[in-house]
Tab-separated table of C-alpha atoms in Angstrom:
chain	number	residue	atom	x	y	z
A	1	MET	CA	0.115	0.131	0.082
A	2	VAL	CA	1.217	3.426	-0.849
A	3	THR	CA	1.536	5.915	2.168
A	4	THR	CA	0.467	9.408	1.825
A	5	ALA	CA	1.973	10.213	4.987
A	6	ARG	CA	4.561	13.935	4.675
A	7	PRO	CA	7.815	12.823	5.735
A	8	ALA	CA	10.080	15.477	7.156
A	9	ILE	CA	12.801	16.365	4.504
A	10	GLY	CA	15.473	18.580	5.516
A	11	VAL	CA	17.539	20.024	2.928
A	12	LEU	CA	21.292	20.983	3.499
A	13	ALA	CA	21.396	24.726	3.963
A	14	LEU	CA	24.999	25.682	4.435
A	15	GLN	CA	25.435	26.537	0.434
A	16	GLY	CA	23.877	26.051	-3.072
A	17	GLY	CA	20.136	26.258	-4.478
A	18	VAL	CA	18.560	25.659	-1.254
A	19	ALA	CA	15.208	27.327	-1.563
A	20	GLU	CA	14.360	25.921	-4.285
A	21	HIS	CA	14.781	22.290	-2.804
A	22	LEU	CA	12.677	23.366	-0.532
A	23	ALA	CA	9.756	24.452	-2.579
A	24	ALA	CA	9.816	21.200	-4.917
A	25	LEU	CA	9.987	19.455	-1.609
A	26	GLU	CA	6.788	20.838	-0.535
A	27	ARG	CA	5.333	20.566	-4.012
A	28	SER	CA	5.774	17.076	-3.672
A	29	GLY	CA	4.297	15.903	-0.497
A	30	ALA	CA	6.873	16.385	1.921
A	31	GLU	CA	7.085	18.657	5.070
A	32	ALA	CA	10.750	20.412	3.905
A	33	ARG	CA	12.967	21.926	6.592
A	34	PRO	CA	16.427	23.900	6.216
A	35	VAL	CA	19.334	22.503	8.020
A	36	ARG	CA	21.715	24.334	9.454
A	37	ARG	CA	22.701	22.603	12.745
A	38	PRO	CA	22.712	19.065	14.324
A	39	GLU	CA	19.599	19.327	15.919
A	40	GLU	CA	17.621	19.908	13.176
A	41	LEU	CA	19.526	16.666	11.241
A	42	ALA	CA	18.398	15.042	14.245
A	43	ALA	CA	14.504	15.672	13.198
A	44	VAL	CA	14.648	14.885	9.662
A	45	ASP	CA	13.542	11.632	7.478
A	46	GLY	CA	15.813	12.155	5.048
A	47	LEU	CA	17.726	14.382	3.747
A	48	VAL	CA	18.627	16.729	0.343
A	49	LEU	CA	22.138	17.788	-0.551
A	50	PRO	CA	21.998	20.341	-3.331
A	51	GLY	CA	23.569	21.924	-5.747
A	52	GLY	CA	26.779	24.137	-4.754
A	53	GLU	CA	30.051	24.241	-4.525
A	54	SER	CA	31.818	21.330	-3.553
A	55	THR	CA	34.643	22.278	-1.586
A	56	ALA	CA	32.847	25.048	-0.247
A	57	MET	CA	30.776	22.669	0.832
A	58	THR	CA	32.628	20.417	2.786
A	59	ARG	CA	34.804	23.205	4.629
A	60	LEU	CA	31.218	24.380	5.816
A	61	LEU	CA	30.381	21.041	7.395
A	62	ASP	CA	33.080	20.828	9.655
A	63	SER	CA	32.533	24.312	10.576
A	64	SER	CA	28.824	23.604	11.332
A	65	GLY	CA	29.308	20.270	13.407
A	66	LEU	CA	27.393	18.489	10.889
A	67	ARG	CA	29.903	16.273	9.292
A	68	GLU	CA	30.068	13.873	12.036
A	69	PRO	CA	26.117	13.875	13.015
A	70	LEU	CA	25.490	13.466	8.880
A	71	GLU	CA	28.174	10.770	8.494
A	72	ASP	CA	26.202	8.917	11.630
A	73	ARG	CA	23.237	9.297	9.914
A	74	LEU	CA	23.935	8.087	6.447
A	75	ALA	CA	25.540	5.029	7.985
A	76	SER	CA	22.462	4.345	9.774
A	77	GLY	CA	20.596	3.805	6.517
A	78	MET	CA	18.828	7.566	6.403
A	79	PRO	CA	17.332	8.343	2.916
A	80	ALA	CA	19.803	11.023	1.336
A	81	PHE	CA	19.194	12.455	-2.510
A	82	GLY	CA	22.157	14.435	-3.920
A	83	SER	CA	22.099	17.050	-6.638
A	84	CYS	CA	25.060	17.735	-8.793
A	85	ALA	CA	27.630	18.611	-6.145
A	86	GLY	CA	25.587	16.386	-3.421
A	87	MET	CA	26.179	13.804	-5.303
A	88	VAL	CA	30.024	14.739	-5.594
A	89	LEU	CA	29.503	14.443	-1.790
A	90	LEU	CA	27.655	11.389	-1.407
A	91	ALA	CA	29.881	9.221	-3.525
A	92	ARG	CA	32.755	6.883	-2.232
A	93	ASP	CA	35.191	8.573	-4.532
A	94	VAL	CA	36.129	11.933	-6.330
A	95	VAL	CA	38.631	12.380	-9.095
A	96	ASP	CA	39.916	15.649	-10.341
A	97	GLY	CA	39.468	18.931	-8.752
A	98	GLN	CA	40.863	17.360	-5.601
A	99	GLU	CA	43.281	19.531	-4.648
A	100	GLU	CA	45.187	19.782	-1.212
A	101	ALA	CA	44.008	22.122	0.914
A	102	GLY	CA	46.191	21.702	4.883
A	103	GLY	CA	46.862	18.420	3.751
A	104	GLN	CA	43.225	16.976	3.241
A	105	PRO	CA	41.302	16.584	0.424
A	106	ALA	CA	39.547	19.772	-1.002
A	107	VAL	CA	36.425	17.670	-1.075
A	108	ARG	CA	35.774	14.725	1.498
A	109	PRO	CA	32.953	12.824	-0.020
A	110	PHE	CA	30.643	10.492	2.739
A	111	GLY	CA	31.000	7.256	0.950
A	112	ALA	CA	26.989	6.513	0.963
A	113	LEU	CA	27.084	5.681	-2.944
A	114	ASP	CA	29.579	2.698	-3.920
A	115	VAL	CA	30.483	5.588	-7.272
A	116	ILE	CA	33.401	7.116	-8.040
A	117	VAL	CA	32.017	10.716	-9.133
A	118	ARG	CA	34.209	12.711	-11.659
A	119	ARG	CA	33.824	16.424	-10.336
A	120	ASN	CA	33.148	19.427	-13.110
A	121	ALA	CA	33.114	16.419	-16.028
A	122	PHE	CA	31.148	18.237	-18.216
A	123	GLY	CA	33.322	21.841	-17.637
A	124	ARG	CA	32.792	24.852	-16.720
A	125	GLN	CA	29.770	27.174	-16.494
A	126	VAL	CA	29.869	27.896	-19.751
A	127	ASP	CA	29.988	24.315	-20.968
A	128	SER	CA	26.342	24.356	-19.176
A	129	PHE	CA	23.944	22.798	-20.919
A	130	GLU	CA	20.286	21.154	-21.298
A	131	THR	CA	18.738	18.263	-22.507
A	132	GLU	CA	16.503	14.957	-21.678
A	133	LEU	CA	17.418	12.195	-20.315
A	134	GLU	CA	15.144	8.661	-20.187
A	135	PHE	CA	15.181	8.301	-16.212
A	136	ALA	CA	14.533	4.444	-15.599
A	137	GLY	CA	10.730	4.464	-13.861
A	138	LEU	CA	10.360	8.117	-14.437
A	139	GLY	CA	10.044	8.078	-18.040
A	140	PRO	CA	11.481	11.065	-20.040
A	141	VAL	CA	13.151	14.240	-17.632
A	142	HIS	CA	14.431	17.532	-18.788
A	143	ALA	CA	17.717	17.834	-17.145
A	144	VAL	CA	19.742	21.118	-16.445
A	145	PHE	CA	23.695	20.435	-16.003
A	146	ILE	CA	25.847	23.485	-15.005
A	147	ARG	CA	29.674	22.534	-14.208
A	148	ALA	CA	28.100	19.192	-13.522
A	149	PRO	CA	29.699	15.735	-12.438
A	150	TRP	CA	29.055	12.283	-13.781
A	151	VAL	CA	29.746	8.846	-12.731
A	152	ASP	CA	32.403	7.403	-14.075
A	153	LYS	CA	32.587	3.557	-12.370
A	154	THR	CA	29.287	2.217	-9.978
A	155	GLY	CA	29.962	-0.606	-7.663
A	156	ASP	CA	27.466	-3.882	-6.976
A	157	GLY	CA	24.177	-2.590	-6.149
A	158	VAL	CA	23.616	0.615	-7.679
A	159	GLU	CA	21.202	1.064	-10.090
A	160	VAL	CA	21.878	3.349	-13.020
A	161	LEU	CA	18.795	5.374	-13.291
A	162	ALA	CA	19.868	7.817	-16.400
A	163	ARG	CA	22.631	8.350	-19.028
A	164	VAL	CA	23.471	11.110	-20.975
A	165	PRO	CA	21.526	11.138	-24.292
A	166	GLU	CA	24.317	9.748	-27.416
A	167	ALA	CA	23.309	13.736	-28.840
A	168	PRO	CA	23.005	16.253	-25.599
A	169	ASP	CA	21.391	19.119	-26.644
A	170	GLY	CA	23.767	21.988	-27.092
A	171	ALA	CA	26.738	20.331	-24.657
A	172	GLY	CA	29.078	20.088	-27.798
A	173	GLN	CA	30.866	17.356	-25.999
A	174	GLN	CA	31.819	14.082	-27.506
A	175	GLU	CA	32.798	12.491	-24.799
A	176	ALA	CA	29.099	13.591	-22.587
A	177	ALA	CA	27.386	10.813	-24.525
A	178	GLY	CA	26.555	7.842	-22.795
A	179	ARG	CA	27.785	9.041	-19.260
A	180	ILE	CA	25.474	7.912	-16.440
A	181	VAL	CA	24.378	10.984	-14.637
A	182	ALA	CA	21.857	9.278	-12.114
A	183	VAL	CA	22.093	6.450	-9.461
A	184	GLN	CA	20.142	4.984	-6.925
A	185	GLN	CA	21.296	2.235	-3.893
A	186	GLY	CA	18.880	1.339	-1.366
A	187	PRO	CA	17.838	4.473	-0.396
A	188	VAL	CA	20.295	6.974	-1.537
A	189	LEU	CA	19.676	8.761	-4.640
A	190	ALA	CA	21.870	10.888	-6.459
A	191	VAL	CA	21.541	12.710	-9.843
A	192	ALA	CA	24.161	15.321	-11.982
A	193	PHE	CA	21.477	17.771	-13.006
A	194	HIS	CA	19.765	20.265	-11.118
A	195	PRO	CA	15.898	19.246	-10.896
A	196	GLU	CA	14.536	21.844	-8.548
A	197	LEU	CA	15.372	24.532	-11.466
A	198	VAL	CA	12.618	22.814	-14.196
A	199	SER	CA	9.564	24.536	-13.580
A	200	GLY	CA	6.693	21.707	-12.883
A	201	GLY	CA	9.425	19.054	-12.682
A	202	GLU	CA	9.137	17.480	-9.367
A	203	ARG	CA	8.787	14.108	-10.430
A	204	VAL	CA	12.357	13.751	-9.052
A	205	HIS	CA	11.625	14.664	-5.926
A	206	ARG	CA	8.339	12.850	-5.690
A	207	HIS	CA	10.546	10.003	-6.324
A	208	PHE	CA	12.594	10.780	-3.227
A	209	VAL	CA	9.672	11.073	-0.845
A	210	GLN	CA	8.639	7.928	-2.087
A	211	ILE	CA	11.803	6.708	-1.248
A	212	VAL	CA	11.925	8.177	2.430
A	213	ARG	CA	8.104	7.281	2.892
A	214	ALA	CA	8.968	3.870	1.734
A	215	HIS	CA	11.670	3.885	4.373
């Protein structure tokens, strides 16, 4: 039986596209809450890690005191949804752009998804593009890519939900064709694009709300 309960879903509100995700979650049947402190994280059933700048988000996770509580929640099976930089932070490993900062990698992912993600794989801001993706279980999804990552490698148990089509509209990058841009492993979902920026395109958010309800 499909439940219609309104789960409390947080959006990591340290940096990036927070307001857009909050609005999309509300439209998708969740009680959406910004999460900036450990006590706010403890009060939600699932968490969205939004797009933004993954090195800045890594620093802010440390300074806010959220890193260890979030590691614990993810390890205990909390549903999570990462978009763009959020995908980078949920990965097991990250390649490209991981410059050392103070003796540590500039991006320190949580390892909630058994994937290797290539940061800024599609290029710079000027290389941003939009295209239609065939998303498993959801059908065609309009996707906006902005300095986006892609998945280089998936481990056992990771379901590939979407790839860039053979001729991405406006991308101008032959190497982009066929790249993995949406994955799911258990209650953890990640996409390389920005579903929160597409008007009326809450199907990915609704999919995550259903993941949280089922969990």
